mmCIF file of C-alpha atoms and ligand atoms in Angstrom:
data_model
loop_
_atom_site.group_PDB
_atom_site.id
_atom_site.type_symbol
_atom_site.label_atom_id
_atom_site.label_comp_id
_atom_site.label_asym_id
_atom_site.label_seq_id
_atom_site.Cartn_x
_atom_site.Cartn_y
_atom_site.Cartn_z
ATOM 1 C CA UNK A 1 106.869 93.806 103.263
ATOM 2 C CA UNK A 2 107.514 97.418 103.817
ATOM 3 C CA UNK A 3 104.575 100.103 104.894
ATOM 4 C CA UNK A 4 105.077 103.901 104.779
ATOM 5 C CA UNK A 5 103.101 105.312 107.145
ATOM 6 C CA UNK A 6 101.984 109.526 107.748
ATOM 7 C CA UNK A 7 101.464 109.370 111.016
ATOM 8 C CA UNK A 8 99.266 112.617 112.847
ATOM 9 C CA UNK A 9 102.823 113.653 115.321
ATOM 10 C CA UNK A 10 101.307 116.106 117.019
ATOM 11 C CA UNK A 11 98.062 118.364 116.523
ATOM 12 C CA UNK A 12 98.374 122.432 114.844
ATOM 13 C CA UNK A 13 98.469 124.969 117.407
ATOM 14 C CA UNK A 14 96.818 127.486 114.451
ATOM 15 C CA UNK A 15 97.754 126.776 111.319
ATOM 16 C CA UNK A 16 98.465 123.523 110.311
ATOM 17 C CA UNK A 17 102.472 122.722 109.335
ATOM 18 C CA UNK A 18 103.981 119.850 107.822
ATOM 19 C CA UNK A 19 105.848 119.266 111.425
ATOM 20 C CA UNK A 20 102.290 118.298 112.297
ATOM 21 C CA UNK A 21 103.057 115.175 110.591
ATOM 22 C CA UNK A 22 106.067 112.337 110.758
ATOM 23 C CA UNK A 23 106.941 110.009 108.040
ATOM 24 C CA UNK A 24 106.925 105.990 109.202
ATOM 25 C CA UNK A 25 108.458 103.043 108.138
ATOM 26 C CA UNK A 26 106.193 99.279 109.481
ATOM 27 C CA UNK A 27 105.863 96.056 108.853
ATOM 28 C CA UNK A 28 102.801 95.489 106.262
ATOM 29 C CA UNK A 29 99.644 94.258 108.352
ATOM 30 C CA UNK A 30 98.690 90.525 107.319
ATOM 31 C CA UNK A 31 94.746 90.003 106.849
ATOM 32 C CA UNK A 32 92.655 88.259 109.437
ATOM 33 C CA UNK A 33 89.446 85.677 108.948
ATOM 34 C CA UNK A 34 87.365 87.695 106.260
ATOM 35 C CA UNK A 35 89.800 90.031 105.986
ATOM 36 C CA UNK A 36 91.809 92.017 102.773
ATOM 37 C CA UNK A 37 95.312 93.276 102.189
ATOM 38 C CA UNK A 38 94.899 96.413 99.848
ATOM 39 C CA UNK A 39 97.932 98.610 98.698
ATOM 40 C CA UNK A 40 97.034 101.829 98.365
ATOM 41 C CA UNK A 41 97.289 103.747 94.439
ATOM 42 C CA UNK A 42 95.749 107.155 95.410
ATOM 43 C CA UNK A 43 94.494 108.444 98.476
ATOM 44 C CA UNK A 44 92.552 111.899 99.084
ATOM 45 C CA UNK A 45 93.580 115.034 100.962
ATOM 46 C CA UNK A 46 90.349 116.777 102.076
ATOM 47 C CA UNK A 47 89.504 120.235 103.714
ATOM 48 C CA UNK A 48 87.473 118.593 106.454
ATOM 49 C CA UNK A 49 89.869 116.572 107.500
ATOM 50 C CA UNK A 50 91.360 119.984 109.084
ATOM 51 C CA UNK A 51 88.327 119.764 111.053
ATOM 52 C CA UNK A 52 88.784 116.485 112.304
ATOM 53 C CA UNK A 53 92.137 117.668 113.701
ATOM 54 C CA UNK A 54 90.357 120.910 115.305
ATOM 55 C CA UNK A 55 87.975 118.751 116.708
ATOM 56 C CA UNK A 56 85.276 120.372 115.415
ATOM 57 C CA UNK A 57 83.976 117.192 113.305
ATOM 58 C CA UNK A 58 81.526 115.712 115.336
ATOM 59 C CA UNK A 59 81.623 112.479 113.074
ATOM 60 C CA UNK A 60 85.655 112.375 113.820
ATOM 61 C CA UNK A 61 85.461 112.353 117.469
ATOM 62 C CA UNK A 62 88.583 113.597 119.401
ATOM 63 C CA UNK A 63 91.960 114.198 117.503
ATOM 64 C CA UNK A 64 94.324 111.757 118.111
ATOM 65 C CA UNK A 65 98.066 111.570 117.910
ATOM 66 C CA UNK A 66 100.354 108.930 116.708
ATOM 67 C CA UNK A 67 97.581 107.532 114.312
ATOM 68 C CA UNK A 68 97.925 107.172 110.251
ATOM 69 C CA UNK A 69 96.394 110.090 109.229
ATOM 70 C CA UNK A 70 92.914 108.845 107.756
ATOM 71 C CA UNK A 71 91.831 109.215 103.906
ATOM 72 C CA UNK A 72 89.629 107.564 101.702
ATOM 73 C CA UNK A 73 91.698 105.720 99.141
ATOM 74 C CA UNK A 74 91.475 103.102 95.772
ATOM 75 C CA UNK A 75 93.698 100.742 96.421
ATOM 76 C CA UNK A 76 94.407 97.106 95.079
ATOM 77 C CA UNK A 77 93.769 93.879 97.041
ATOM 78 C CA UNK A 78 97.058 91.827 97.274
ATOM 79 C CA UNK A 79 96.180 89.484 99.841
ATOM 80 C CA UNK A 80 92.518 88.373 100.653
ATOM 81 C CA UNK A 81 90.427 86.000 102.923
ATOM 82 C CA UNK A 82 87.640 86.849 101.861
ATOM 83 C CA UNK A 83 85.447 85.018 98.787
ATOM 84 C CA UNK A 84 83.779 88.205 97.882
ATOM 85 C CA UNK A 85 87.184 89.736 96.753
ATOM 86 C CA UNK A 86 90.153 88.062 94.678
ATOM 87 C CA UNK A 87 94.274 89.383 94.180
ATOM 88 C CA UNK A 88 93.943 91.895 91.948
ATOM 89 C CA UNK A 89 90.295 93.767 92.590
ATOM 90 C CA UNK A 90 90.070 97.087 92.819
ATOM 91 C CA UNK A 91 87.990 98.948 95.880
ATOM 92 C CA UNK A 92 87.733 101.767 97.372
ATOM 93 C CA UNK A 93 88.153 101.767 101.384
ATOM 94 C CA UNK A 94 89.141 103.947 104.360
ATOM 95 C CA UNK A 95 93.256 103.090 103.193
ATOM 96 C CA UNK A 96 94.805 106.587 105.279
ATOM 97 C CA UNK A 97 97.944 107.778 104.243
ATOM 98 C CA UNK A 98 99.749 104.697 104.063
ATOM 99 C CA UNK A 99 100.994 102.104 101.546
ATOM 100 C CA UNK A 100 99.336 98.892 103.052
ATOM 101 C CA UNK A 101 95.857 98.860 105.200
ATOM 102 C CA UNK A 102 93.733 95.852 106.422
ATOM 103 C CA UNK A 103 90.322 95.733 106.032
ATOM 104 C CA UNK A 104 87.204 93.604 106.180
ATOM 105 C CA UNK A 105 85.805 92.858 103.175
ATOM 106 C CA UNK A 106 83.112 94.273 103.694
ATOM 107 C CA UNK A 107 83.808 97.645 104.432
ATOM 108 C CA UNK A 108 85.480 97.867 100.839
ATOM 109 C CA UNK A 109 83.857 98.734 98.032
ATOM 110 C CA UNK A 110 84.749 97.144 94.281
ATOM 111 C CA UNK A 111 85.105 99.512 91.515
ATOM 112 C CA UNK A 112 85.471 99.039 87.671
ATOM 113 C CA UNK A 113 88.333 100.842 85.974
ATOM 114 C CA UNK A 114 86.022 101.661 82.974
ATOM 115 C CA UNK A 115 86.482 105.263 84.303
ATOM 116 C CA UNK A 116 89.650 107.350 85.816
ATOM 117 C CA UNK A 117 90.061 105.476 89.388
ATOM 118 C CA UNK A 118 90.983 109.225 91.121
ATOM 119 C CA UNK A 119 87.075 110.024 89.689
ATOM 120 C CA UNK A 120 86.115 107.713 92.366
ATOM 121 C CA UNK A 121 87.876 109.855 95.086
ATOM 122 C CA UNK A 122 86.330 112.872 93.280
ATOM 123 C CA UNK A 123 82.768 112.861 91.947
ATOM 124 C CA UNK A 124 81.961 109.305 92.460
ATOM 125 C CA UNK A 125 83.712 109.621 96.442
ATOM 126 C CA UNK A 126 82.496 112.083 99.094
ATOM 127 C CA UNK A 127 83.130 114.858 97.800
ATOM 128 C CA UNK A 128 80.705 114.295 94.663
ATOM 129 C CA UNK A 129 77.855 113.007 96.429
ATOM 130 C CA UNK A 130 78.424 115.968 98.892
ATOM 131 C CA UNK A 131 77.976 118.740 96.302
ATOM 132 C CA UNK A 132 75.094 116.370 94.603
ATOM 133 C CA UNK A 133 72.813 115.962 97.703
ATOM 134 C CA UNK A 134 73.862 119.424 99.487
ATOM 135 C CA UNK A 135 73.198 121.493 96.363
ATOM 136 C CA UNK A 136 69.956 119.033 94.809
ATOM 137 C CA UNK A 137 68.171 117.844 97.997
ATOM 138 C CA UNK A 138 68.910 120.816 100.722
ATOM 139 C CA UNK A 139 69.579 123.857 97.784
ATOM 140 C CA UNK A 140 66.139 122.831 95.684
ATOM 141 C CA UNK A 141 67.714 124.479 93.103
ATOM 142 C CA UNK A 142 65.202 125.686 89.921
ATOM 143 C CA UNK A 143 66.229 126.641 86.023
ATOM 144 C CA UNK A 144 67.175 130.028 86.161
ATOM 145 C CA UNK A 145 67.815 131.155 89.974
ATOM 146 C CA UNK A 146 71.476 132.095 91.078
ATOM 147 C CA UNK A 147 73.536 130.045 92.968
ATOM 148 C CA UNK A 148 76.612 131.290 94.684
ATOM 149 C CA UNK A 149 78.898 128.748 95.768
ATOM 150 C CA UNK A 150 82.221 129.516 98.038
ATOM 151 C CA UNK A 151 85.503 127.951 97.884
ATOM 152 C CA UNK A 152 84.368 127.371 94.291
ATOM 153 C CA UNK A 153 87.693 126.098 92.776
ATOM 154 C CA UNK A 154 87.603 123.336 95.202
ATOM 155 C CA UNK A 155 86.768 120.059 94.970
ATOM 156 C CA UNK A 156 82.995 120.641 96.283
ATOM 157 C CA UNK A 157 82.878 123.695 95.148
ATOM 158 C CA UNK A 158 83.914 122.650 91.509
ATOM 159 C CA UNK A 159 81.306 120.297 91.368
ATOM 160 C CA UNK A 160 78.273 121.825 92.756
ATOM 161 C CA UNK A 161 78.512 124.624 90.269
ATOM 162 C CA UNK A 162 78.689 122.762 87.306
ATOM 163 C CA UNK A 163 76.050 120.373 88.727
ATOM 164 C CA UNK A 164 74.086 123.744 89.459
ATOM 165 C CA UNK A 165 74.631 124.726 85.510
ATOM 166 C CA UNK A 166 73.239 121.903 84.321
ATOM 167 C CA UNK A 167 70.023 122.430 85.720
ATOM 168 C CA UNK A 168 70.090 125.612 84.301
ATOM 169 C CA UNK A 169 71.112 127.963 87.087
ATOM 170 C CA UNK A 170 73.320 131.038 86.879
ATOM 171 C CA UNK A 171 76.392 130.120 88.717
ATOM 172 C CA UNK A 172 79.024 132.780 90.891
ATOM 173 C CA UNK A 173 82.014 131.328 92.454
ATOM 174 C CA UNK A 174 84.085 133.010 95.310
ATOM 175 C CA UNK A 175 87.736 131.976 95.446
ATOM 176 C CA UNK A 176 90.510 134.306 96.973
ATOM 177 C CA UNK A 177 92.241 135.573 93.485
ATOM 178 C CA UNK A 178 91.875 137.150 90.389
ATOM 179 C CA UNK A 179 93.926 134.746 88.680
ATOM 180 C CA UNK A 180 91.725 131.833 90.454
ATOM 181 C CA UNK A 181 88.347 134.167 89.181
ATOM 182 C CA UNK A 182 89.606 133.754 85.893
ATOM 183 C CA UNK A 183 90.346 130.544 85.957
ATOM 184 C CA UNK A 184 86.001 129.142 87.704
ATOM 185 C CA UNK A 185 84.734 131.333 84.576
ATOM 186 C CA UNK A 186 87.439 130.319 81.685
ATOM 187 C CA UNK A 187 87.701 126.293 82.617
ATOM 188 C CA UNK A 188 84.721 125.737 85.487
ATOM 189 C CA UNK A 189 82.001 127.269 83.567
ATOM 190 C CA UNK A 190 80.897 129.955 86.167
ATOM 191 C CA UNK A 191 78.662 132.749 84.833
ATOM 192 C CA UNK A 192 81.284 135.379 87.115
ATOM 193 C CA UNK A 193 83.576 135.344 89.864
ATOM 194 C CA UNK A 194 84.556 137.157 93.132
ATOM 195 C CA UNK A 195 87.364 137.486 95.338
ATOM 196 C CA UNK A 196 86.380 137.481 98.553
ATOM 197 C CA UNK A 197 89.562 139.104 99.225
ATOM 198 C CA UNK A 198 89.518 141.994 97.815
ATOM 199 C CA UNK A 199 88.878 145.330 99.931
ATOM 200 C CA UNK A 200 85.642 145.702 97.751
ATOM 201 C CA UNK A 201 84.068 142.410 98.255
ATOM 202 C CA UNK A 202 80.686 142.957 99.016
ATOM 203 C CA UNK A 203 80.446 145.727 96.315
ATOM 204 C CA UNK A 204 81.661 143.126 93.746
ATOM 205 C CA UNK A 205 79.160 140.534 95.542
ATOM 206 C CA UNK A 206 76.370 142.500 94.559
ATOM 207 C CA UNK A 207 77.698 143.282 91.107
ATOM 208 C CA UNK A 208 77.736 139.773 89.975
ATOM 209 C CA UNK A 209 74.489 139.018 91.481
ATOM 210 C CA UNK A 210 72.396 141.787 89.830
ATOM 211 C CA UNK A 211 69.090 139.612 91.072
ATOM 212 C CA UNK A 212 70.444 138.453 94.153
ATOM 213 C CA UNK A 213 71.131 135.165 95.255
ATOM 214 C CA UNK A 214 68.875 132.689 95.365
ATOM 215 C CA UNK A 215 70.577 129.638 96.638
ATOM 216 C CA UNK A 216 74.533 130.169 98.478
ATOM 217 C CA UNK A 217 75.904 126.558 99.076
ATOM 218 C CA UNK A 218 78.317 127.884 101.568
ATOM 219 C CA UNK A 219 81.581 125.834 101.840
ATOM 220 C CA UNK A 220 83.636 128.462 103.773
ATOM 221 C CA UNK A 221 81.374 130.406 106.567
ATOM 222 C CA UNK A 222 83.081 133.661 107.802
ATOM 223 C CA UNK A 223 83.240 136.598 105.322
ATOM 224 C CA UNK A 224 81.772 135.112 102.274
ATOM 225 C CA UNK A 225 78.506 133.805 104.314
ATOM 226 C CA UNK A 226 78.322 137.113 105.917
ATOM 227 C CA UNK A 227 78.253 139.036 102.870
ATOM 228 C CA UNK A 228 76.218 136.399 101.079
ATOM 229 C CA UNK A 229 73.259 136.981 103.622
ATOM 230 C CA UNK A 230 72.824 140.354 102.584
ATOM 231 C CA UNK A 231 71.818 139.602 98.980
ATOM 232 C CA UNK A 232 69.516 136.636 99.683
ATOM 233 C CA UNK A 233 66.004 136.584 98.022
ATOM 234 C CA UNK A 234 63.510 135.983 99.717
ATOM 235 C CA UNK A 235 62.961 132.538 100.124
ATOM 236 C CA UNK A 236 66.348 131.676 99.425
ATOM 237 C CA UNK A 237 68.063 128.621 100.630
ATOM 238 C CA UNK A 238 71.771 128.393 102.664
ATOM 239 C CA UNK A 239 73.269 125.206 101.988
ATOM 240 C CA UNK A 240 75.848 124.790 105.338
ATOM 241 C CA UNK A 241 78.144 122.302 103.824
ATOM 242 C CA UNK A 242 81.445 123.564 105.809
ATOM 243 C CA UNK A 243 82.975 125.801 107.560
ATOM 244 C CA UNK A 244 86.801 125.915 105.430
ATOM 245 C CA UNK A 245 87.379 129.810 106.451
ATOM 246 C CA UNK A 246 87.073 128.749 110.389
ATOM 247 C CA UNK A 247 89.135 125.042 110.707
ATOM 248 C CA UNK A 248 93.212 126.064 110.038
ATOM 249 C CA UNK A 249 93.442 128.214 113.098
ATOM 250 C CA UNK A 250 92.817 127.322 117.133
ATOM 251 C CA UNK A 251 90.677 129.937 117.572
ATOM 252 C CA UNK A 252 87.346 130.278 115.077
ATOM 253 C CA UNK A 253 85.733 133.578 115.039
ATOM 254 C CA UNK A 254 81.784 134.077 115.878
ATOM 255 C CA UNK A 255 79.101 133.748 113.288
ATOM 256 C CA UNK A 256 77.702 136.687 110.994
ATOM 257 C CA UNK A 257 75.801 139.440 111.997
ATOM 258 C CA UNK A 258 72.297 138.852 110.388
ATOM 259 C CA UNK A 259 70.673 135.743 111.984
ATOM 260 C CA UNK A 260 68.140 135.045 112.567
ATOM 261 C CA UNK A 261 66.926 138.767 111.572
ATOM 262 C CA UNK A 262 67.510 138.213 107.823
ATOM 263 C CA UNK A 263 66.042 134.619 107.978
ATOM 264 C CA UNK A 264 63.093 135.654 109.385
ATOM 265 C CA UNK A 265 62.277 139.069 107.105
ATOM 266 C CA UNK A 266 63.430 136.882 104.019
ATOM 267 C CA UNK A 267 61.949 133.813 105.272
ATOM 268 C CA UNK A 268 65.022 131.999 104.082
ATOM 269 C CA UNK A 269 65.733 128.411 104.922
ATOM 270 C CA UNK A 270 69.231 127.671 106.412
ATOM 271 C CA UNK A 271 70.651 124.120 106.571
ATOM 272 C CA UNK A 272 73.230 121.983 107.543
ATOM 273 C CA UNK A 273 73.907 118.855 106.478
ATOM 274 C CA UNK A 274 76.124 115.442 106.588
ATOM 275 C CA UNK A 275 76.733 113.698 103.134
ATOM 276 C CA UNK A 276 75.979 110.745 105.382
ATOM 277 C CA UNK A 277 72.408 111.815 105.816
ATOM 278 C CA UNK A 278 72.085 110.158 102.130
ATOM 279 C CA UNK A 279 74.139 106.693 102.272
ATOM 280 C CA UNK A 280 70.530 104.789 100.983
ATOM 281 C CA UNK A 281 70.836 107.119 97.625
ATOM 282 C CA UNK A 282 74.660 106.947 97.094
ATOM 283 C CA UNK A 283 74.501 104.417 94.319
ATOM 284 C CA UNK A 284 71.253 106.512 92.032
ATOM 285 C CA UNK A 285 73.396 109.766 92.764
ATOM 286 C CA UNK A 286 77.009 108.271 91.619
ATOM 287 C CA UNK A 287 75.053 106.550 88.054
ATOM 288 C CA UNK A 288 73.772 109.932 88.022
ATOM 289 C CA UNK A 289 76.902 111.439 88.088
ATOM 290 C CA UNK A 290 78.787 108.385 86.331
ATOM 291 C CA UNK A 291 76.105 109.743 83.298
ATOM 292 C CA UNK A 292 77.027 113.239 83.186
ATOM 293 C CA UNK A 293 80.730 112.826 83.185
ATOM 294 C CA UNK A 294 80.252 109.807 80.330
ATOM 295 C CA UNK A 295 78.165 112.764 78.665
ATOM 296 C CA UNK A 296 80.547 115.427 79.192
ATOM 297 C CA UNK A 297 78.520 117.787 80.904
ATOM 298 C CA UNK A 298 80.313 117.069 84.043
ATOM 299 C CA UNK A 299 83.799 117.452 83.879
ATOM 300 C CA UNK A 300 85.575 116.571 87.687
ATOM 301 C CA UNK A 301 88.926 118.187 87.900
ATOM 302 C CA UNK A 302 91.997 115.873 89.681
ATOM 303 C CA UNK A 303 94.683 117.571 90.936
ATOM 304 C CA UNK A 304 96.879 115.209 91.574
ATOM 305 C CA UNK A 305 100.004 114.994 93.528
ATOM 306 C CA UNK A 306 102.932 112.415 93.041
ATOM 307 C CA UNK A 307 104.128 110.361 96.255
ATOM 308 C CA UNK A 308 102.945 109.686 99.547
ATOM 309 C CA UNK A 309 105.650 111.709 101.510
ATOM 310 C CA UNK A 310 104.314 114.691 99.978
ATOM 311 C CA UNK A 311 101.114 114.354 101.052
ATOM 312 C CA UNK A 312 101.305 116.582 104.621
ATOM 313 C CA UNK A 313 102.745 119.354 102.209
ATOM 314 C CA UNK A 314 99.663 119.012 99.829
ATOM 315 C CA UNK A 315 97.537 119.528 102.616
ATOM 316 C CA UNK A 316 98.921 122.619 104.137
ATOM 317 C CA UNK A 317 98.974 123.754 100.163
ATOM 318 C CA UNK A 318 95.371 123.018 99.798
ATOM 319 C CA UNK A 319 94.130 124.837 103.038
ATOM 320 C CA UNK A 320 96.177 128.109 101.345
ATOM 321 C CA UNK A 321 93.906 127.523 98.226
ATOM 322 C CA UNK A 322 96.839 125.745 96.238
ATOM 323 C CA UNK A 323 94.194 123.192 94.913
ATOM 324 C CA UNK A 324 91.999 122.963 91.777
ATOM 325 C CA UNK A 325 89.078 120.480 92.370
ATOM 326 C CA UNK A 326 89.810 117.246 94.121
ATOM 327 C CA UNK A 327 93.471 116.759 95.627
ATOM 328 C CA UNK A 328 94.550 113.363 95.417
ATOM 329 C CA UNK A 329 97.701 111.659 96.096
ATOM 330 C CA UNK A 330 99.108 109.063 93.704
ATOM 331 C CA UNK A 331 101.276 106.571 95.605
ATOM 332 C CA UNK A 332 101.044 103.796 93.303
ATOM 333 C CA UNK A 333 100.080 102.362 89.982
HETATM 334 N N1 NAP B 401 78.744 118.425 104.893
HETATM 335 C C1 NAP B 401 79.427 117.383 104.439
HETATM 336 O O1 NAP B 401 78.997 116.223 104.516
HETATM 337 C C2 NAP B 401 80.762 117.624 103.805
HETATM 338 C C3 NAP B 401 81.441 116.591 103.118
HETATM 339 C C4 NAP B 401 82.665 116.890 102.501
HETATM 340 C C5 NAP B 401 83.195 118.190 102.575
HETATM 341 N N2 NAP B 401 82.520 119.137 103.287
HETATM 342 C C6 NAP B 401 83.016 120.513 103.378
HETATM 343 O O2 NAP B 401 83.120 121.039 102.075
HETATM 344 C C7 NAP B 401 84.043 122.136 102.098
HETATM 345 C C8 NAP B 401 85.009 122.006 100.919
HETATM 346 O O3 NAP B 401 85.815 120.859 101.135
HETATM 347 P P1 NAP B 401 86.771 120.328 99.976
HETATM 348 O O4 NAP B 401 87.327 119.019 100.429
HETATM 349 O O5 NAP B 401 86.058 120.418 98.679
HETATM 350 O O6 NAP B 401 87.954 121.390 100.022
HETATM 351 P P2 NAP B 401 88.465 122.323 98.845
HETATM 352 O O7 NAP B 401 87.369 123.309 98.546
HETATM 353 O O8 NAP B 401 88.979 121.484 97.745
HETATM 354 O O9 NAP B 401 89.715 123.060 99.517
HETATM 355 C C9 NAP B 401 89.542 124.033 100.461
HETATM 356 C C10 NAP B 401 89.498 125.429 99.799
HETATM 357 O O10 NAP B 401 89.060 126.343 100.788
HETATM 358 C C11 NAP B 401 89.473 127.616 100.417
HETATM 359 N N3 NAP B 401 89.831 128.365 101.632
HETATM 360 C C12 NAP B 401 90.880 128.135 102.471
HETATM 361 N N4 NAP B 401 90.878 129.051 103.470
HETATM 362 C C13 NAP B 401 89.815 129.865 103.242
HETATM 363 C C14 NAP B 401 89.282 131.006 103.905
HETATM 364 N N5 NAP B 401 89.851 131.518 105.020
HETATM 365 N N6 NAP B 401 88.174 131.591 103.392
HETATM 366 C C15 NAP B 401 87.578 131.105 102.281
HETATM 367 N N7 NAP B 401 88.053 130.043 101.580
HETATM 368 C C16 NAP B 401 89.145 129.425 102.064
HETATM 369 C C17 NAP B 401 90.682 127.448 99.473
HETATM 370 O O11 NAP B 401 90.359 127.974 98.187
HETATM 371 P P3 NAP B 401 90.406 129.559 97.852
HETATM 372 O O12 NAP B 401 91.562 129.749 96.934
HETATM 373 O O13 NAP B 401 89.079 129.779 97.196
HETATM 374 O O14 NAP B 401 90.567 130.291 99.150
HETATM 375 C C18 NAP B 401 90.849 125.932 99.365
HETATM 376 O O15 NAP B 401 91.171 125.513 98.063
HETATM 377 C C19 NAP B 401 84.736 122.077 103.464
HETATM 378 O O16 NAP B 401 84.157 123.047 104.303
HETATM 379 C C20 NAP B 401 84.418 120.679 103.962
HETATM 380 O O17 NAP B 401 84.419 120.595 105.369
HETATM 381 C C21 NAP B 401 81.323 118.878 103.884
#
């Protein structure tokens, strides 16, 4: 059997390019003692990834070449020898972007499909639990305070301010358009929107956050966590979730002006964090979540992309902002 492969070809020198990237063609791998086949239906493409191939993902380790580039996939088991999983079971596992992947049993997970699979890439997947713990556990965020969240189309970004709305927050989202402003306050639900490129950015910063802000669950770093220091309230939390503005380039620039000067006059609390940090309350967070979308107050956006030979192209799309909420590639039914 047949096995596409995207294989890493060599690492970006700056910005990342689809040459980065070489399409395979393998043999299928066959499943050891314990061991499952699983044929991959949709696979993610995720921002941090970009740091894994900076090397500035501690959790990564050192970028490789020649590997299948890794992802977090649902995928079907066609072959097992395993008795916890049968032909035919659905799981989520560490598939890469590939058609066929070998795993042990145990390091996939088995999903229902009473709910759109890709959800479990997107709010039910990293990416959910990341904007669940990183805005509830390290934002502490309380009904009426304002919450500024960058890269806020994106598939964190998306999530943590409607997760922020529902408990009754006033949400502002920075994105890098107009016509992506309009689109977090018509379809995401934010209260307003900036564009953190426009030459009056900080003015329009303070504008939509007449009180300040009270928590910024900073996905991007650089310009937008600069600016954002200036309006925090006293007291107010940083949520370091990522660093998106700093990984598509070989050279990162410094840190804001600000700290620890601000932090200390405004006695504001500034913290990173690893999704990881909350494996032991992964399954209360996704019923959690699993609730709100059944209830419709969470609504997960898929943007989904047909074919795995597209998938180096998505990627270099999404780090220019070409996504809406989670990017996933579809590479099988
Ligand atoms: N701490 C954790 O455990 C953890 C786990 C998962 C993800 N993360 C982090 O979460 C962040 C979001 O990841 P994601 O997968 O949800 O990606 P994403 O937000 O879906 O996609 C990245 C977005 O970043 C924005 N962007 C690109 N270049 C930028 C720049 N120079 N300045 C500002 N914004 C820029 C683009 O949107 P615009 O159109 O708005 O520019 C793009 O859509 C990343 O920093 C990632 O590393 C952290």
């Amino acid at each position: 059997m047949e096995n596409r492969q995207v294989l890493i070809d060599s690492l970006p020198d700056e910005k990342l390019s689809t040459d980065n990237y070489k399409l395979v063609t393998t043999e299928a791998p066959v499943p050891g003692d314990g061991e499952v086949l699983c044929r991959t239906l949709l696979t993610t493409v995720a921002a941090g990834s970009r740091a894994g191939l900076q090397g500035s993902a501690s959790y990564a380790g050192a970028p490789q070449t020649n590997i299948v580039m890794n992802s977090h996939g649902v995928a079907r088991i066609e072959a097992s020898n395993s008795d916890s999983l049968k032909v035919g079971d659905l799981v989520t596992c560490p598939t890469g972007w590939q058609d066929y992947s070998v795993h042990a049993a145990k390091h996939c997970q088995l999903v229902s499909d009473d709910i759109d699979l890709a959800h479990y890439l997107g709010a039910l997947g990293t990416n959910g639990l990341t904007a669940y713990f990183g805005l509830l556990r390290v934002g502490e965020p309380r009904e009426g305070q304002t919450v500024l969240i960058s890269a806020a189309a994106g598939s964190v970004g998306h999530m943590v301010g409607q997760i922020a709305a529902i408990k009754g927050c006033r949400t502002v989202g920075t994105t890098s358009t107009d016509e992506k402003c309009g689109l977090l306050m018509r379809d995401l639900g934010y209260d307003a929107a900036v564009s953190y490129r426009s030459p009056d950015f900080r003015a329009d910063l303070k504008a939509a956050c007449p009180d300040g802000i009270d928590i910024y669950f900073d996905n991007t770093g650089g310009e937008v966590l600069g600016a954002a220091l200036f309006r925090m309230n006293e007291h107010g939390r940083i949520v370091c979730c990522g660093v998106v503005s700093q990984y598509d380039t070989s050279h990162p620039s410094g840190g804001p002006k600000g700290v620890p000067g601000l932090l200390v006059n405004k006695r504001i609390r500034m913290q990173g964090f690893l999704v990881f940090d909350y494996l032991k309350d992964y399954d209360k967070a996704r019923a959690e979540m699993k609730d709100w979308i059944k209830s419709g107050e969470l609504k997960p956006v898929n943007d989904t992309v047909e074919g795995l030979e597209n998938a180096p192209d998505a990627f270099v799309n999404l780090l220019g902002g070409g996504n809406v909420g989670t990017r996933i590639i579809k590479i099988a039914d």
